[in-house]
Amino acid sequence: MDKSAIDPHIERILLSNSEIISRVKEIAAQVSGDYRGKQLTIVTVLKGSVFFAADLLRFLTIDRDIDFVCTSSYIGANSVSKVQLVADLSSNPKGKNILLVEDIADTGLTLNYLRDNLKERGAASVAVCVLLDKPAARKVAVEIAYRGFTIEDFFVVGYGLDYEEKFRELPYIGVLKQSVYNNK
Ligand code: XMP
Ligand code: MG
């Protein structure tokens, strides 16, 4: 990519848009094979997963629909991080085959919470699909059925991922410069 096209806050590009899109197409083909003959509901975890879920939805070749949830994390009793639902699905998950689509598995807390929540509410199946997996940051185990890329423990932005709501629009995924945090 043309160096001048890189946002000045980005240290380096980790994944170019074409690398991301080719991987999303591969995942879509795999998911389409696995769910052939079934109706699949894509549950997108807002906001970071919107680009990933939209591209995945485009490349799937099976019957599918899309819904959205939004979560937030807070520090609960004993300094334990807790996840809560701040916006729920538009329809009941009971009996549905759900693909939980998340931008990144970091501590694993969000995905664990959502998977348990959807199962408790009677989903027929819940599988997890992440674009990025950062295993070094994991606090709770999470079973990932579809994984785009495994990355090291960097803070990344772009293709939906943000730092303080910025950089989501970047077409690539890049490592944010340390100076962006330090100059706060
Ligand atoms: P868990 O619960 O797995 O949370 O810790 C995953 C959520 O944390 C955010 N996250 C990031 N966002 N760059 C980001 O822009 C990162 O490197 C990063 N790591 C974690 C993200 O919102 C994800 O949904
Ligand atoms: Mg997120």
Coordinates of C-alpha atoms and ligand atoms in Angstrom, one line a residue, residues 45-46 48 102-103, ligand 2:
V45 CA -21.7 -7.7 18.5
L46 CA -21.9 -3.9 18.1
G48 CA -16.7 -3.3 16.3
E102 CA -17.3 -10.6 17.0
D103 CA -14.4 -8.4 15.9
Ligands
MG2 MG -16.5 -5.3 20.3

